[in-house]
């Protein structure tokens, strides 16, 4: 997850949207959408 945060802190990428896909999130045992956002540390920028 550090790589994502490193990218988010680059001035050249400021203002560019970030799309995170939770593939197979509907499968048993998968993280929920909210859990994925929390696990990645992206709750500060989530719009669901």
CSV table of N, CA and C in Angstrom, one decimal:
chain,number,residue,atom,x,y,z
A,1,UNK,N,0.8,-1.2,0.0
A,1,UNK,CA,0.0,0.0,0.0
A,1,UNK,C,0.9,1.3,0.0
A,2,UNK,N,2.1,1.1,0.4
A,2,UNK,CA,3.0,2.3,0.5
A,2,UNK,C,3.1,2.9,-0.9
A,3,UNK,N,3.2,2.0,-2.0
A,3,UNK,CA,3.3,2.5,-3.3
A,3,UNK,C,2.2,3.4,-3.7
A,4,UNK,N,1.0,3.1,-3.3
A,4,UNK,CA,-0.2,3.9,-3.6
A,4,UNK,C,-0.1,5.3,-3.0
A,5,UNK,N,0.3,5.3,-1.7
A,5,UNK,CA,0.5,6.5,-1.0
A,5,UNK,C,1.7,7.4,-1.5
A,6,UNK,N,2.7,6.7,-2.0
A,6,UNK,CA,3.8,7.4,-2.6
A,6,UNK,C,3.3,8.1,-3.9
A,7,UNK,N,2.5,7.4,-4.7
A,7,UNK,CA,2.0,8.0,-5.9
A,7,UNK,C,1.1,9.2,-5.6
A,8,UNK,N,0.2,9.1,-4.6
A,8,UNK,CA,-0.7,10.1,-4.2
A,8,UNK,C,0.0,11.4,-3.7
A,9,UNK,N,1.3,11.2,-3.2
A,9,UNK,CA,2.0,12.4,-2.7
A,9,UNK,C,2.9,13.1,-3.8
A,10,UNK,N,2.9,12.5,-5.0
A,10,UNK,CA,3.6,13.2,-6.1
A,10,UNK,C,2.9,14.4,-6.6
A,11,UNK,N,3.5,15.6,-6.6
A,11,UNK,CA,2.9,16.8,-7.1
A,11,UNK,C,2.4,16.7,-8.5
A,12,UNK,N,3.1,16.0,-9.3
A,12,UNK,CA,2.7,15.9,-10.8
A,12,UNK,C,1.4,15.1,-11.0
A,13,UNK,N,1.0,14.4,-10.0
A,13,UNK,CA,-0.3,13.6,-10.1
A,13,UNK,C,-1.4,14.2,-9.3
A,14,UNK,N,-1.2,15.4,-8.7
A,14,UNK,CA,-2.2,16.1,-7.9
A,14,UNK,C,-3.4,16.4,-8.8
A,15,UNK,N,-4.5,16.1,-8.3
A,15,UNK,CA,-5.8,16.4,-9.0
A,15,UNK,C,-6.2,15.3,-10.0
A,16,UNK,N,-5.4,14.3,-10.2
A,16,UNK,CA,-5.7,13.2,-11.1
A,16,UNK,C,-6.5,12.1,-10.3
A,17,UNK,N,-7.7,11.7,-10.9
A,17,UNK,CA,-8.5,10.7,-10.1
A,17,UNK,C,-7.7,9.4,-10.0
A,18,UNK,N,-8.1,8.7,-9.0
A,18,UNK,CA,-7.5,7.3,-8.7
A,18,UNK,C,-8.7,6.4,-8.7
A,19,UNK,N,-8.6,5.3,-9.4
A,19,UNK,CA,-9.7,4.3,-9.5
A,19,UNK,C,-9.1,3.0,-8.8
A,20,UNK,N,-9.8,2.5,-7.8
A,20,UNK,CA,-9.4,1.2,-7.2
A,20,UNK,C,-10.5,0.2,-7.4
A,21,UNK,N,-10.2,-0.9,-8.0
A,21,UNK,CA,-11.1,-1.9,-8.3
A,21,UNK,C,-11.0,-3.0,-7.3
A,22,UNK,N,-12.1,-3.4,-6.7
A,22,UNK,CA,-12.1,-4.6,-5.8
A,22,UNK,C,-12.6,-5.8,-6.6
A,23,UNK,N,-11.8,-6.5,-7.3
A,23,UNK,CA,-12.1,-7.6,-8.1
A,23,UNK,C,-12.7,-8.8,-7.2
A,24,UNK,N,-13.8,-9.3,-7.7
A,24,UNK,CA,-14.4,-10.5,-7.0
A,24,UNK,C,-14.8,-10.2,-5.6
A,25,UNK,N,-15.2,-8.9,-5.3
A,25,UNK,CA,-15.6,-8.5,-4.0
A,25,UNK,C,-16.9,-9.2,-3.5
A,26,UNK,N,-17.6,-9.8,-4.5
A,26,UNK,CA,-18.9,-10.4,-4.2
A,26,UNK,C,-18.7,-11.9,-3.8
A,27,UNK,N,-17.5,-12.4,-3.8
A,27,UNK,CA,-17.2,-13.8,-3.5
A,27,UNK,C,-17.0,-14.0,-2.0
A,28,UNK,N,-17.4,-15.2,-1.5
A,28,UNK,CA,-17.3,-15.5,-0.1
A,28,UNK,C,-15.8,-15.3,0.4
A,29,UNK,N,-15.6,-14.7,1.5
A,29,UNK,CA,-14.3,-14.5,2.0
A,29,UNK,C,-13.6,-13.3,1.6
A,30,UNK,N,-14.1,-12.6,0.6
A,30,UNK,CA,-13.5,-11.4,0.0
A,30,UNK,C,-13.7,-10.2,1.0
A,31,UNK,N,-12.9,-9.3,1.0
A,31,UNK,CA,-13.1,-8.0,1.7
A,31,UNK,C,-14.2,-7.3,1.2
A,32,UNK,N,-15.0,-6.6,2.1
A,32,UNK,CA,-16.1,-5.8,1.6
A,32,UNK,C,-15.4,-4.5,1.1
A,33,UNK,N,-16.3,-3.7,0.4
A,33,UNK,CA,-15.8,-2.4,-0.2
A,33,UNK,C,-15.2,-1.6,0.9
A,34,UNK,N,-15.9,-1.5,2.1
A,34,UNK,CA,-15.4,-0.6,3.2
A,34,UNK,C,-14.1,-1.2,3.8
A,35,UNK,N,-14.0,-2.5,3.9
A,35,UNK,CA,-12.8,-3.1,4.5
A,35,UNK,C,-11.6,-2.9,3.5
A,36,UNK,N,-11.9,-3.0,2.2
A,36,UNK,CA,-10.8,-2.8,1.3
A,36,UNK,C,-10.3,-1.3,1.4
A,37,UNK,N,-11.2,-0.4,1.5
A,37,UNK,CA,-10.8,1.0,1.6
A,37,UNK,C,-10.0,1.2,2.9
A,38,UNK,N,-10.4,0.7,4.0
A,38,UNK,CA,-9.7,0.8,5.3
A,38,UNK,C,-8.3,0.1,5.2
A,39,UNK,N,-8.3,-1.1,4.6
A,39,UNK,CA,-7.1,-1.9,4.5
A,39,UNK,C,-6.0,-1.1,3.7
A,40,UNK,N,-6.4,-0.4,2.7
A,40,UNK,CA,-5.5,0.3,1.8
A,40,UNK,C,-5.2,1.7,2.4
A,41,UNK,N,-5.9,2.1,3.5
A,41,UNK,CA,-5.6,3.4,4.1
A,41,UNK,C,-6.1,4.5,3.2
A,42,UNK,N,-7.2,4.3,2.5
A,42,UNK,CA,-7.7,5.3,1.6
A,42,UNK,C,-9.0,6.0,2.0
A,43,UNK,N,-9.4,5.8,3.2
A,43,UNK,CA,-10.7,6.3,3.7
A,43,UNK,C,-10.7,7.8,3.6
A,44,UNK,N,-9.6,8.5,3.7
A,44,UNK,CA,-9.6,9.9,3.6
A,44,UNK,C,-10.0,10.5,2.3
A,45,UNK,N,-10.0,9.6,1.3
A,45,UNK,CA,-10.3,10.1,-0.1
A,45,UNK,C,-11.4,9.3,-0.8
A,46,UNK,N,-12.1,8.4,0.0
A,46,UNK,CA,-13.1,7.6,-0.6
A,46,UNK,C,-14.4,8.3,-0.9
A,47,UNK,N,-14.9,8.1,-2.1
A,47,UNK,CA,-16.3,8.5,-2.4
A,47,UNK,C,-17.0,7.3,-3.0
A,48,UNK,N,-18.0,6.8,-2.2
A,48,UNK,CA,-18.6,5.6,-2.6
A,48,UNK,C,-20.0,5.8,-3.1
